[in-house]
Structures are given as structure tokens and as C-alpha cells.
CSV table of C-alpha atoms and ligand atoms in Angstrom, one decimal:
chain,number,residue,atom,x,y,z
F,1,MET,CA,35.9,108.9,18.7
F,2,SER,CA,38.2,105.9,18.1
F,3,THR,CA,38.1,103.1,20.6
F,4,HIS,CA,40.9,100.8,21.7
F,5,ASP,CA,41.6,98.1,24.3
F,6,VAL,CA,44.4,100.2,25.9
F,7,ILE,CA,45.6,103.7,25.5
F,8,VAL,CA,49.2,104.4,26.6
F,9,VAL,CA,50.0,108.0,27.3
F,10,GLY,CA,53.7,108.8,26.6
F,11,ALA,CA,56.2,107.1,24.3
F,12,GLY,CA,59.2,107.0,26.7
F,13,LEU,CA,60.8,103.7,27.7
F,14,ALA,CA,58.0,103.0,30.1
F,15,GLY,CA,55.1,103.6,27.7
F,16,LEU,CA,56.8,101.9,24.8
F,17,SER,CA,57.8,98.8,26.8
F,18,ALA,CA,54.2,98.5,28.1
F,19,ALA,CA,52.7,99.0,24.6
F,20,ARG,CA,55.1,96.5,23.0
F,21,ASP,CA,54.1,93.7,25.4
F,22,LEU,CA,50.4,94.5,25.0
F,23,ALA,CA,50.7,94.5,21.2
F,24,ALA,CA,52.6,91.2,21.3
F,25,ALA,CA,49.7,89.7,23.4
F,26,GLY,CA,47.2,90.8,20.7
F,27,ALA,CA,45.7,93.9,22.4
F,28,ASP,CA,44.6,96.8,20.3
F,29,VAL,CA,46.9,99.5,21.8
F,30,LEU,CA,47.4,103.1,20.9
F,31,VAL,CA,50.2,105.2,22.2
F,32,LEU,CA,49.6,109.0,22.4
F,33,GLU,CA,52.9,111.0,22.5
F,34,ALA,CA,53.1,114.8,22.9
F,35,ARG,CA,56.4,115.2,21.0
F,36,ALA,CA,57.2,114.5,17.4
F,37,ARG,CA,59.6,111.7,18.4
F,38,ALA,CA,59.8,108.7,20.7
F,39,GLY,CA,62.1,108.2,23.7
F,40,GLY,CA,61.2,111.0,26.1
F,41,ARG,CA,64.2,111.3,28.5
F,42,VAL,CA,66.3,109.2,26.2
F,43,GLU,CA,67.2,111.1,23.0
F,44,GLN,CA,70.1,111.0,20.6
F,45,THR,CA,71.5,113.0,17.8
F,46,THR,CA,74.5,112.7,15.4
F,47,THR,CA,77.6,114.8,14.9
F,48,ALA,CA,78.6,116.1,11.5
F,49,ASP,CA,81.1,113.2,11.3
F,50,GLY,CA,78.4,110.6,12.2
F,51,ARG,CA,79.0,110.0,15.9
F,52,LEU,CA,76.0,109.2,18.0
F,53,VAL,CA,75.5,111.6,21.0
F,54,GLN,CA,73.2,110.8,23.9
F,55,LEU,CA,71.4,113.9,25.2
F,56,GLY,CA,69.5,112.1,28.0
F,57,GLY,CA,69.8,108.8,29.9
F,58,GLU,CA,73.0,106.9,29.1
F,59,VAL,CA,74.3,104.3,31.5
F,60,VAL,CA,72.9,101.3,33.4
F,61,GLY,CA,74.4,98.8,35.8
F,62,ALA,CA,74.4,95.1,36.9
F,63,SER,CA,71.3,95.6,39.1
F,64,HIS,CA,69.1,96.8,36.2
F,65,THR,CA,67.7,93.4,35.3
F,66,SER,CA,64.5,94.5,33.5
F,67,TYR,CA,66.4,96.9,31.2
F,68,ARG,CA,69.2,94.4,30.5
F,69,ALA,CA,66.6,91.7,29.5
F,70,LEU,CA,64.8,94.2,27.2
F,71,VAL,CA,68.1,95.1,25.5
F,72,GLY,CA,68.8,91.4,24.9
F,73,GLU,CA,65.2,90.8,23.4
F,74,LEU,CA,65.8,93.7,21.0
F,75,GLY,CA,69.0,92.2,19.8
F,76,LEU,CA,71.1,95.2,21.1
F,77,THR,CA,74.4,94.9,22.9
F,78,LEU,CA,75.6,96.0,26.3
F,79,GLY,CA,79.2,97.1,26.6
F,80,PRO,CA,81.4,98.7,29.3
F,81,SER,CA,80.8,102.3,30.3
F,82,PHE,CA,83.2,105.0,31.6
F,83,THR,CA,83.7,103.1,34.8
F,84,ASP,CA,86.3,100.8,33.1
F,85,ILE,CA,88.5,103.6,31.7
F,86,PRO,CA,92.0,103.7,33.4
F,87,GLY,CA,93.6,106.9,34.5
F,88,GLU,CA,93.1,109.5,37.3
F,89,SER,CA,89.9,111.3,38.2
F,90,THR,CA,89.9,115.1,38.1
F,91,TRP,CA,88.9,117.1,41.2
F,92,LEU,CA,88.1,120.7,40.6
F,93,MET,CA,87.8,122.0,44.2
F,94,ASN,CA,87.4,125.4,45.7
F,95,ASP,CA,91.1,125.1,46.8
F,96,GLY,CA,92.5,124.0,43.5
F,97,ARG,CA,92.6,121.3,40.8
F,98,PHE,CA,93.8,117.8,41.8
F,99,LEU,CA,94.3,114.6,39.9
F,100,GLY,CA,94.1,111.2,41.6
F,101,ASP,CA,91.9,108.3,42.7
F,102,GLU,CA,91.6,109.5,46.3
F,103,MET,CA,89.5,112.5,47.4
F,104,PRO,CA,92.4,115.0,47.8
F,105,TRP,CA,91.1,116.8,51.0
F,106,MET,CA,90.5,113.7,53.0
F,107,SER,CA,93.0,112.6,55.7
F,108,ALA,CA,93.6,108.9,56.4
F,109,ARG,CA,91.3,109.3,59.4
F,110,ASP,CA,88.5,110.8,57.3
F,111,ARG,CA,88.8,108.0,54.8
F,112,ALA,CA,88.6,105.3,57.5
F,113,LEU,CA,85.5,107.1,58.9
F,114,TYR,CA,83.9,107.4,55.5
F,115,GLU,CA,84.3,103.7,54.9
F,116,GLU,CA,83.0,102.9,58.4
F,117,ILE,CA,79.9,105.1,57.9
F,118,GLU,CA,79.4,103.5,54.5
F,119,ARG,CA,79.3,100.1,56.1
F,120,ARG,CA,76.7,101.3,58.6
F,121,PHE,CA,74.7,102.8,55.7
F,122,SER,CA,74.8,99.4,53.8
F,123,ALA,CA,73.7,97.5,56.9
F,124,LEU,CA,70.7,100.0,57.4
F,125,ALA,CA,69.9,99.8,53.7
F,126,GLY,CA,69.7,96.0,54.1
F,127,SER,CA,66.9,96.4,56.6
F,128,VAL,CA,64.7,98.4,54.1
F,129,ASP,CA,62.4,96.6,51.6
F,130,PRO,CA,62.7,98.5,48.4
F,131,ASP,CA,59.2,97.5,47.4
F,132,ASP,CA,57.8,98.5,50.8
F,133,PRO,CA,60.0,101.0,52.6
F,134,TRP,CA,57.0,102.2,54.5
F,135,ALA,CA,56.9,98.9,56.4
F,136,HIS,CA,60.3,99.6,58.1
F,137,PRO,CA,59.6,100.1,61.8
F,138,ASP,CA,61.5,103.4,61.7
F,139,ALA,CA,60.2,104.5,58.3
F,140,ARG,CA,59.0,107.9,59.5
F,141,ALA,CA,62.1,108.8,61.4
F,142,LEU,CA,64.4,107.6,58.6
F,143,ASP,CA,62.4,109.6,56.1
F,144,ARG,CA,62.3,112.8,58.2
F,145,ILE,CA,66.1,113.0,58.5
F,146,SER,CA,68.3,114.3,55.6
F,147,VAL,CA,71.3,112.3,54.5
F,148,GLY,CA,73.5,115.1,55.7
F,149,ASP,CA,72.0,115.2,59.2
F,150,TRP,CA,72.3,111.4,59.4
F,151,LEU,CA,76.0,111.5,58.4
F,152,ARG,CA,76.7,114.0,61.2
F,153,SER,CA,74.7,111.9,63.7
F,154,GLU,CA,77.0,109.0,62.8
F,155,GLY,CA,80.1,111.2,63.6
F,156,ALA,CA,81.0,112.3,60.0
F,157,THR,CA,83.4,115.2,59.9
F,158,PRO,CA,82.8,118.2,57.6
F,159,ASP,CA,85.3,116.6,55.2
F,160,VAL,CA,83.3,113.4,55.1
F,161,VAL,CA,80.1,115.3,54.4
F,162,ARG,CA,82.0,117.3,51.7
F,163,ALA,CA,82.9,114.0,50.0
F,164,MET,CA,79.2,112.9,50.0
F,165,GLU,CA,78.1,116.3,48.7
F,166,LEU,CA,80.7,116.2,45.9
F,167,ARG,CA,79.5,112.7,44.9
F,168,ALA,CA,75.9,114.0,44.8
F,169,MET,CA,76.9,116.9,42.5
F,170,GLY,CA,78.8,114.5,40.2
F,171,LEU,CA,75.5,112.6,39.8
F,172,ALA,CA,73.4,115.8,39.5
F,173,ASP,CA,71.5,114.5,42.5
F,174,ALA,CA,70.0,116.9,45.1
F,175,SER,CA,72.3,118.0,47.9
F,176,VAL,CA,72.7,115.6,50.9
F,177,GLU,CA,71.0,118.3,53.0
F,178,ARG,CA,67.8,118.0,50.9
F,179,ARG,CA,67.6,114.2,50.4
F,180,SER,CA,65.6,111.8,52.5
F,181,LEU,CA,67.7,109.2,54.2
F,182,LEU,CA,64.9,106.6,53.8
F,183,ALA,CA,64.8,107.3,50.0
F,184,ASP,CA,68.5,106.8,49.7
F,185,LEU,CA,68.4,103.6,51.7
F,186,ARG,CA,65.6,102.3,49.5
F,187,LYS,CA,67.5,103.2,46.4
F,188,GLU,CA,70.6,101.3,47.5
F,189,ALA,CA,68.5,98.4,48.8
F,190,SER,CA,67.1,98.0,45.3
F,191,ALA,CA,70.7,97.5,44.1
F,192,GLY,CA,71.8,95.0,46.7
F,193,ALA,CA,72.8,97.5,49.5
F,194,LEU,CA,76.4,97.5,48.4
F,195,GLY,CA,77.4,101.0,49.6
F,196,PHE,CA,76.4,104.7,49.3
F,197,TYR,CA,76.2,104.3,45.4
F,198,ASP,CA,77.8,101.3,43.9
F,199,TYR,CA,79.0,102.2,40.3
F,200,GLU,CA,79.1,98.6,39.2
F,201,ALA,CA,75.4,98.2,40.2
F,202,TRP,CA,74.3,101.5,38.7
F,203,GLU,CA,76.5,102.8,35.9
F,204,SER,CA,79.0,100.1,34.6
F,205,GLU,CA,77.3,99.5,31.2
F,206,LYS,CA,75.7,101.2,28.2
F,207,VAL,CA,74.0,100.1,25.0
F,208,VAL,CA,76.6,100.0,22.3
F,209,GLU,CA,74.1,101.0,19.6
F,210,GLY,CA,73.1,104.0,21.6
F,211,SER,CA,70.8,104.3,24.6
F,212,ALA,CA,68.0,106.0,22.8
F,213,THR,CA,68.1,103.2,20.1
F,214,VAL,CA,66.3,101.0,22.7
F,215,ALA,CA,63.2,103.3,22.6
F,216,LEU,CA,63.5,104.0,18.8
F,217,GLN,CA,63.5,100.3,18.1
F,218,MET,CA,60.4,99.7,20.2
F,219,ALA,CA,58.6,102.6,18.5
F,220,GLU,CA,59.5,101.2,15.1
F,221,GLN,CA,58.1,97.8,16.1
F,222,LEU,CA,54.9,99.5,17.2
F,223,GLY,CA,54.6,101.4,13.9
F,224,HIS,CA,51.2,103.1,13.4
F,225,ARG,CA,50.2,102.3,17.0
F,226,VAL,CA,52.2,105.3,18.1
F,227,ARG,CA,50.7,108.7,17.3
F,228,TYR,CA,53.1,111.6,17.6
F,229,SER,CA,52.4,115.3,18.3
F,230,SER,CA,49.3,114.3,20.3
F,231,PRO,CA,49.6,115.8,23.8
F,232,VAL,CA,47.0,114.5,26.2
F,233,ALA,CA,45.1,117.1,28.2
F,234,SER,CA,42.7,115.0,30.3
F,235,ILE,CA,41.8,111.5,31.3
F,236,ASP,CA,38.3,110.7,32.6
F,237,VAL,CA,37.8,107.3,34.2
F,238,GLY,CA,34.2,106.1,34.2
F,239,GLY,CA,32.3,102.9,34.8
F,240,ASP,CA,32.3,102.0,31.1
F,241,GLY,CA,36.0,102.6,30.5
F,242,VAL,CA,38.3,105.6,30.0
F,243,ARG,CA,38.0,108.7,27.9
F,244,VAL,CA,41.2,110.5,26.8
F,245,SER,CA,41.2,114.0,25.3
F,246,LEU,CA,44.0,115.7,23.5
F,247,HIS,CA,44.9,119.4,23.8
F,248,SER,CA,43.4,119.7,20.2
F,249,GLY,CA,40.0,118.5,21.6
F,250,GLU,CA,40.2,115.1,19.8
F,251,ARG,CA,38.8,112.3,22.0
F,252,PHE,CA,39.5,108.6,22.4
F,253,ARG,CA,37.9,105.8,24.3
F,254,ALA,CA,39.6,102.7,25.8
F,255,GLY,CA,39.0,99.9,28.3
F,256,ASP,CA,42.2,100.9,30.2
F,257,VAL,CA,44.7,103.7,30.2
F,258,VAL,CA,48.4,103.4,31.0
F,259,CYS,CA,49.8,106.7,32.0
F,260,ALA,CA,53.6,106.8,31.4
F,261,LEU,CA,54.6,110.4,32.1
F,262,PRO,CA,57.2,112.0,34.3
F,263,ALA,CA,56.0,113.5,37.6
F,264,GLY,CA,55.6,117.1,36.3
F,265,PRO,CA,53.6,116.5,33.1
F,266,LEU,CA,51.5,114.0,35.0
F,267,ARG,CA,50.6,116.8,37.5
F,268,ASP,CA,49.5,119.0,34.6
F,269,LEU,CA,46.9,116.4,33.3
F,270,ARG,CA,43.2,116.8,34.3
F,271,ILE,CA,42.4,113.4,35.8
F,272,SER,CA,38.9,112.5,37.0
F,273,GLY,CA,37.3,109.3,38.2
F,274,VAL,CA,40.2,108.1,40.4
F,275,SER,CA,40.2,108.4,44.2
F,276,ALA,CA,41.3,111.8,45.7
F,277,GLU,CA,43.9,109.8,47.8
F,278,TYR,CA,45.5,108.3,44.7
F,279,ARG,CA,45.6,111.6,42.8
F,280,ASP,CA,47.1,113.4,45.8
F,281,SER,CA,49.8,110.8,46.1
F,282,LEU,CA,50.6,111.2,42.4
F,283,ARG,CA,50.8,115.0,42.7
F,284,ARG,CA,53.2,115.0,45.6
F,285,ARG,CA,56.1,113.4,43.6
F,286,GLU,CA,59.0,115.7,42.7
F,287,HIS,CA,61.8,115.8,40.2
F,288,ALA,CA,65.4,117.0,40.4
F,289,PRO,CA,65.7,119.0,37.2
F,290,THR,CA,69.0,119.3,35.2
F,291,ALA,CA,70.7,120.5,32.1
F,292,LYS,CA,73.1,118.2,30.2
F,293,LEU,CA,76.1,119.2,28.2
F,294,VAL,CA,77.9,116.9,25.7
F,295,SER,CA,81.3,118.1,24.4
F,296,VAL,CA,82.7,116.3,21.4
F,297,TYR,CA,86.5,116.3,20.5
F,298,ASP,CA,88.6,114.7,17.8
F,299,SER,CA,90.1,112.3,20.4
F,300,SER,CA,90.2,111.6,24.1
F,301,PHE,CA,93.0,114.2,24.5
F,302,TRP,CA,92.8,114.1,28.3
F,303,GLU,CA,94.3,110.6,28.4
F,304,ALA,CA,97.7,112.0,27.4
F,305,ASN,CA,97.6,113.8,30.8
F,306,GLY,CA,96.7,110.6,32.7
F,307,GLN,CA,93.1,111.8,33.2
F,308,ASN,CA,90.3,109.3,32.7
F,309,GLY,CA,87.6,111.9,32.0
F,310,THR,CA,85.8,111.4,35.3
F,311,GLY,CA,85.6,114.7,37.1
F,312,TYR,CA,84.1,115.9,40.4
F,313,PHE,CA,83.6,119.7,40.4
F,314,GLU,CA,83.0,121.8,43.5
F,315,ARG,CA,83.4,125.4,42.3
F,316,THR,CA,81.5,125.3,39.0
F,317,LEU,CA,78.0,125.0,37.5
F,318,LEU,CA,78.7,121.6,36.2
F,319,GLY,CA,78.7,118.8,38.8
F,320,GLY,CA,81.4,116.8,37.1
F,321,THR,CA,82.1,114.9,33.9
F,322,TRP,CA,82.3,111.3,32.6
F,323,VAL,CA,83.3,109.9,29.2
F,324,GLN,CA,80.3,109.1,27.0
F,325,ASN,CA,82.4,107.7,24.2
F,326,THR,CA,85.8,108.1,22.7
F,327,GLY,CA,86.5,111.9,22.5
F,328,MET,CA,83.2,112.7,24.1
F,329,LEU,CA,82.5,114.1,27.6
F,330,SER,CA,79.1,114.3,29.3
F,331,ALA,CA,78.3,116.6,32.1
F,332,LEU,CA,75.2,117.7,34.1
F,333,VAL,CA,74.2,120.9,36.0
F,334,PRO,CA,72.8,119.7,39.3
F,335,VAL,CA,69.5,121.1,40.7
F,336,ASP,CA,71.3,123.1,43.4
F,337,ARG,CA,73.3,124.9,40.7
F,338,LEU,CA,70.5,125.5,38.2
F,339,GLY,CA,69.7,128.9,39.7
F,340,PRO,CA,73.0,130.6,38.7
F,341,TYR,CA,72.9,128.7,35.4
F,342,ARG,CA,69.5,130.0,34.5
F,343,ALA,CA,70.5,133.5,35.6
F,344,LEU,CA,73.0,133.6,32.8
F,345,PRO,CA,71.9,135.0,29.4
F,346,ALA,CA,71.0,132.0,27.2
F,347,ASP,CA,73.8,132.8,24.8
F,348,ALA,CA,76.5,132.8,27.6
F,349,ARG,CA,75.6,129.4,29.1
F,350,THR,CA,77.5,127.2,26.8
F,351,ARG,CA,80.6,129.4,26.9
F,352,VAL,CA,80.6,129.3,30.7
F,353,LEU,CA,80.2,125.5,30.9
F,354,LEU,CA,83.0,125.1,28.3
F,355,GLY,CA,85.2,127.4,30.4
F,356,GLU,CA,84.7,125.0,33.3
F,357,LEU,CA,85.8,122.1,31.1
F,358,GLY,CA,88.8,124.2,30.2
F,359,GLU,CA,89.6,124.5,33.9
F,360,ALA,CA,89.4,120.8,34.4
F,361,TYR,CA,91.1,119.5,31.2
F,362,GLY,CA,93.1,122.5,29.9
F,363,PRO,CA,92.4,124.8,26.9
F,364,GLU,CA,91.5,121.9,24.6
F,365,GLY,CA,88.6,121.1,26.9
F,366,ALA,CA,87.1,124.5,26.2
F,367,SER,CA,87.4,124.1,22.4
F,368,PRO,CA,85.4,121.1,21.3
F,369,ALA,CA,84.6,120.3,17.7
F,370,ALA,CA,80.9,120.2,18.6
F,371,VAL,CA,78.9,120.9,21.7
F,372,PHE,CA,75.3,120.1,22.7
F,373,VAL,CA,73.3,121.5,25.6
F,374,ARG,CA,69.9,120.1,26.5
F,375,ASP,CA,67.9,122.1,29.0
F,376,TRP,CA,65.7,119.3,30.3
F,377,HIS,CA,64.5,121.4,33.3
F,378,ALA,CA,62.8,123.8,30.9
F,379,ASP,CA,61.2,121.1,28.7
F,380,THR,CA,57.3,121.1,29.1
F,381,TRP,CA,57.1,117.3,28.5
F,382,THR,CA,59.8,116.4,31.0
F,383,GLN,CA,60.3,119.2,33.6
F,384,GLY,CA,63.1,117.2,35.3
F,385,TYR,CA,65.6,114.4,35.3
F,386,ILE,CA,65.4,111.8,38.1
F,387,THR,CA,63.0,111.5,41.0
F,388,ALA,CA,63.9,113.6,44.0
F,389,TRP,CA,62.8,112.7,47.5
F,390,ARG,CA,63.1,115.5,50.1
F,391,PRO,CA,63.0,114.6,53.8
F,392,GLY,CA,59.5,113.6,54.6
F,393,GLU,CA,58.4,113.1,51.0
F,394,LEU,CA,58.6,109.3,50.7
F,395,THR,CA,56.2,108.8,53.6
F,396,ALA,CA,54.0,111.7,52.4
F,397,VAL,CA,53.6,110.0,49.0
F,398,GLY,CA,53.1,106.7,50.8
F,399,PRO,CA,52.6,103.1,49.7
F,400,LEU,CA,50.4,104.3,46.8
F,401,HIS,CA,53.7,105.0,45.0
F,402,GLY,CA,54.0,102.5,42.1
F,403,SER,CA,50.4,101.3,42.6
F,404,HIS,CA,47.5,101.4,40.1
F,405,GLU,CA,43.7,102.1,40.2
F,406,PRO,CA,42.6,100.0,37.3
F,407,PRO,CA,41.5,100.8,34.7
F,408,PHE,CA,43.9,103.8,35.4
F,409,TRP,CA,47.5,102.5,35.4
F,410,VAL,CA,50.5,104.6,36.2
F,411,VAL,CA,54.0,103.5,35.0
F,412,GLY,CA,57.3,105.3,34.4
F,413,SER,CA,60.7,105.6,36.0
F,414,ASP,CA,59.3,107.9,38.7
F,415,GLN,CA,57.0,105.1,39.9
F,416,TRP,CA,60.0,103.0,40.8
F,417,VAL,CA,62.6,103.9,43.5
F,418,CYS,CA,64.4,106.8,41.9
F,419,GLY,CA,63.7,107.6,38.3
F,420,TYR,CA,66.2,105.6,36.2
F,421,MET,CA,65.7,103.8,32.9
F,422,GLU,CA,65.4,100.5,34.8
F,423,GLY,CA,62.3,101.8,36.6
F,424,ALA,CA,60.7,102.8,33.3
F,425,VAL,CA,61.1,99.4,31.8
F,426,ARG,CA,60.3,97.5,35.0
F,427,THR,CA,57.1,99.3,35.7
F,428,GLY,CA,55.9,99.4,32.1
F,429,ARG,CA,56.3,95.7,31.6
F,430,ALA,CA,54.9,94.8,35.0
F,431,ALA,CA,51.7,96.7,34.3
F,432,ALA,CA,51.4,95.2,30.8
F,433,GLN,CA,51.8,91.8,32.3
F,434,ARG,CA,49.0,92.4,34.8
F,435,LEU,CA,46.7,93.7,32.0
F,436,ILE,CA,47.5,90.7,29.8
F,437,SER,CA,46.8,88.2,32.6
F,438,GLY,CA,43.5,90.0,33.4
U,1,FAD,C1,70.0,114.3,31.2
U,1,FAD,C2,69.5,113.0,31.7
U,1,FAD,C3,70.4,112.0,32.1
U,1,FAD,C4,70.0,110.7,32.5
U,1,FAD,N1,70.9,109.8,32.8
U,1,FAD,C5,70.4,108.5,33.1
U,1,FAD,C6,71.3,107.4,33.1
U,1,FAD,O1,72.5,107.6,32.8
U,1,FAD,N2,70.9,106.2,33.5
U,1,FAD,C7,69.5,106.0,33.8
U,1,FAD,O2,69.2,104.8,34.1
U,1,FAD,N3,68.7,107.0,33.7
U,1,FAD,C8,69.1,108.2,33.4
U,1,FAD,N4,68.2,109.3,33.3
U,1,FAD,C9,66.8,109.0,33.6
U,1,FAD,C10,66.1,108.2,32.5
U,1,FAD,O3,66.4,108.7,31.2
U,1,FAD,C11,64.6,108.3,32.7
U,1,FAD,O4,64.2,107.9,34.0
U,1,FAD,C12,63.8,107.4,31.8
U,1,FAD,O5,64.2,107.5,30.4
U,1,FAD,C13,62.3,107.8,31.9
U,1,FAD,O6,61.5,107.0,31.1
U,1,FAD,P1,59.9,107.2,31.2
U,1,FAD,O7,59.3,106.4,30.0
U,1,FAD,O8,59.5,106.8,32.5
U,1,FAD,O9,59.6,108.7,31.0
U,1,FAD,P2,60.0,109.7,29.8
U,1,FAD,O10,61.2,109.2,29.1
U,1,FAD,O11,60.0,111.1,30.4
U,1,FAD,O12,58.8,109.5,28.8
U,1,FAD,C14,57.5,110.2,29.0
U,1,FAD,C15,56.9,110.5,27.7
U,1,FAD,O13,55.7,111.2,27.9
U,1,FAD,C16,55.6,112.3,26.9
U,1,FAD,N5,54.6,113.2,27.5
U,1,FAD,C17,54.7,114.1,28.5
U,1,FAD,N6,53.6,114.7,28.7
U,1,FAD,C18,52.7,114.2,27.8
U,1,FAD,C19,51.3,114.5,27.5
U,1,FAD,N7,50.6,115.4,28.2
U,1,FAD,N8,50.7,113.8,26.5
U,1,FAD,C20,51.4,112.8,25.8
U,1,FAD,N9,52.7,112.6,26.0
U,1,FAD,C21,53.3,113.2,27.0
U,1,FAD,C22,57.0,112.8,26.9
U,1,FAD,O14,57.2,113.6,25.7
U,1,FAD,C23,57.8,111.5,26.9
U,1,FAD,O15,58.0,111.0,25.6
U,1,FAD,C24,68.6,110.5,32.8
U,1,FAD,C25,67.7,111.5,32.4
U,1,FAD,C26,68.1,112.7,31.9
U,1,FAD,C27,67.1,113.8,31.6
């Protein structure tokens, strides 16, 4: 049984950024990763003509300070994302296809109402502490109500709720009827409480060298300290340290263990020696699953029609599109549409999704030079996409969210507000810092 100062379980952005800081501080750290590659929910591949394609996490925004700092330390570059591309958005609605910046079904009164309710949402978000939403005097009530019910209680018309629902589908988030208001308020509070979802704060930048390059570069720096194809089955915390066992039966010992797994795979681990209260809180956390499609063309042909490649789709399996790079569209199947997607025969899924791109962007949209589909929802080592908070879940998980029971440390994007790359880097580095400073 080999012995280490710290064992990190999972080589995604969280585990790697924790291990990198620990190794830099001189700790003997070993990373155990189930897959044969590093990166977890960030993953990239290359087209036949050498273009990088991101199959997982892609964009960040101005509020993602930990991620941006890491990118700088690694010598990588941040550049503008799709939010800067001029042109008109595409609205594929039940009642037709529309182009334009405005939501086509909204009257002037609906738009004014939408903006007024967004102002009220921002003000309410400003009263929530993202690090301690449970301390809000109305925490339970705000958590119990869905975003949809709250919108209606504020006087939103069905057309205003429709706008919010379409935005949720575009982000592959859960429906407004199945999201906790408190969780949404906390998410926006963490980004400055600027609105329902401020694209500048969340999605305006990307790593020019490729999002997954951030993880790959850290894994390269860690070298032999990362062991691949080593899925962990159990963690046993005892008075004299921690024992970690692989599915193969191989065992390791360490002073501390940093668990850097998504909510689902974390639930699958056998964990002993931590309090029942802590384990229950970990096991309550949920994920919104998704499938991602990336469609690669010779050029950004949609620009000739005045389209900017950003799409919001109401009548399809895809929730919408955005431009990943020149001649490349990304799209997600949101959780509420995964049922019909999974009911399709596997060999029909890509054809159906491409048909939807054809509806939005014309026949060229349905005939890419290359197409990639990644079923993250069905991936044993991920089982999801971003954190999903149903009404009542945030208070049920409680203030143990994001906490640790040393020598058992839990990091990862799902331990921050909502499951983005920022949360992975932020929680990974914060735990490493605490370990280093003793
Ligand atoms: C399709 C998609 C699009 C996304 N888009 C964005 C975006 O644009 N912007 C953004 O900020 N975020 C986005 N995200 C979310 C973001 O990618 C993740 O939140 C982040 O990368 C998670 O990092 P992590 O290290 O916490 O977890 P993960 O990346 O999931 O890493 C966990 C690691 O643990 C490994 N593992 C699992 N089980 C075991 C086990 N038993 N033993 C050992 N290892 C195990 C996994 O293989 C994985 O490598 C997206 C995610 C997906 C799937």
C-alpha cells in the first residue's frame, strides 16, 4: 500500500488545481482518475482539418475571478466569446422562425414588465449572501418557491414566463418550474446581482488555446502524480489518516483525501468515517444532465443571412445554439427534453438534432463537414452537467454545502453555487490553501 501526504480523487479542473497547488507547496500528492484522460467535464478533440472542438465546458465571464487568474498563471489567453458576434439571434418558436434581437412574441408592455421584474429580482439577489444563502431571513420561503411561481407572484404574464423558460432552455438549465428561487438568487448574487443572467458576467470569454487545455496543461505539470484508469470505489477515514481503495482492489493511504467528483459519482462512492449528517448533505445534491452537439462547417455561413449563430429553440430537442468558433456551432439538449432524445434510436439522434439546425439555419445547417455528439448524461464518471437545485433542495442540503470534514475534503464545481468551471477552480484552490497553511 503506497502512502502519500494527500490523495486527490478526480482529475477535473477542481482536482487538478488543488493538486497543482499542493505539489507546488512540496506536498507528496497523488491524483487518482477513473478515465484514461484528464479534464472531466472539459474535453476537447480535433477535426480532420486540425480545428479544436470543445465537447464540454467552454465559456466563462467577468465574474469568474479564480478561473481567470489560473488561466493567466498557466500563460494561456482569454479572448471574446460568442457574445460579441454581431447579427441577429434566431428564434425557433412553436409559431414560426423569427430573426431579431427582441423576443418576437413579447408586446411592449411585456418587455417593460420583464425589465421591471428583472430589477426586482436583482434587488432581491442583492440581499442574498452567496456564501451563506441560508442566513437570509426568508431563506426557507425563497427556496420553497419555484422561479416560475415567483415570476407569476410578481405579476408576470404567460409571455414573460415564456421568455424566462426559453432562456433556461438556451442554457440547458432546468425549467423555471423546477428551479429554486433561492438557488437562482444565490447564483446571480455570486456574479454581482446584475439581472436574471448577465452574459457579460457569465459567458463573455473563452480560452483561446481551448478550454480543455487549462486542465491538460495542469495534468502535464503534475506528470507522474496523476494516475489514470484508476477508479476509486471507497474512502475510509480513520484516526490515523485515510484509506482509499480502487475498484481493482488496490489500496492507498494518505494523511488527507480531497474528493473532486461530480455529485453523481460522489454518491456512488462508499465513504466511511465521516459524520452521517455530512454524508447525507453530500448525497442530496443533484445534477441537470445534458447532451452536447458540436456541428462544424467550412465557414460561418449563417452570417450571410444576418444571423449571429445565437439561437433560442422552443419546439425542438436542442435548447438553442451559440458559436463556439468560426464555422462551429455548439448546442445542448436540456434536461427537460432528454426524455424524447433518449427515446430515439441511438443512430437517429444526430440526424434529428441536425434537422433542427436545418430548421434554424437552412439546409446548410443540417449538412456539416463534421459533427460531434457527447452524451454526458449517460457517462458513468459525470452523470450530469451543472448543479440543479429543485425547490427546497438548497435548504435541504444546507450550510454543509461547500464545507469539509478534515481529513476528508470535498471540492468541485458542484460544491460552489451552480456547477461552473469557476466553482471547480475556486473550491479546489481554496481547499489546497487550507491544507498548505495547516
Ligand atoms: C456539456 C457541458 C457544457 C458546459 N459548459 C460550461 C461552460 O460553458 N462554462 C462553465 O463554466 N462550465 C460549463 N460546464 C460545467 C463545467 O465543465 C464543470 O462544472 C467543471 O468542468 C467541473 O469540474 P470538476 O473538476 O468539478 O468536475 P469534473 O470535471 O466532472 O471532474 C471530476 C473527475 O472525477 C473523475 N471521476 C469520477 N468518478 C471517479 C471515481 N470514482 N474515481 C476516480 N475519478 C473519478 C471524472 O472522470 C472526472 O475526471 C459544462 C459542462 C458540460 C458537461
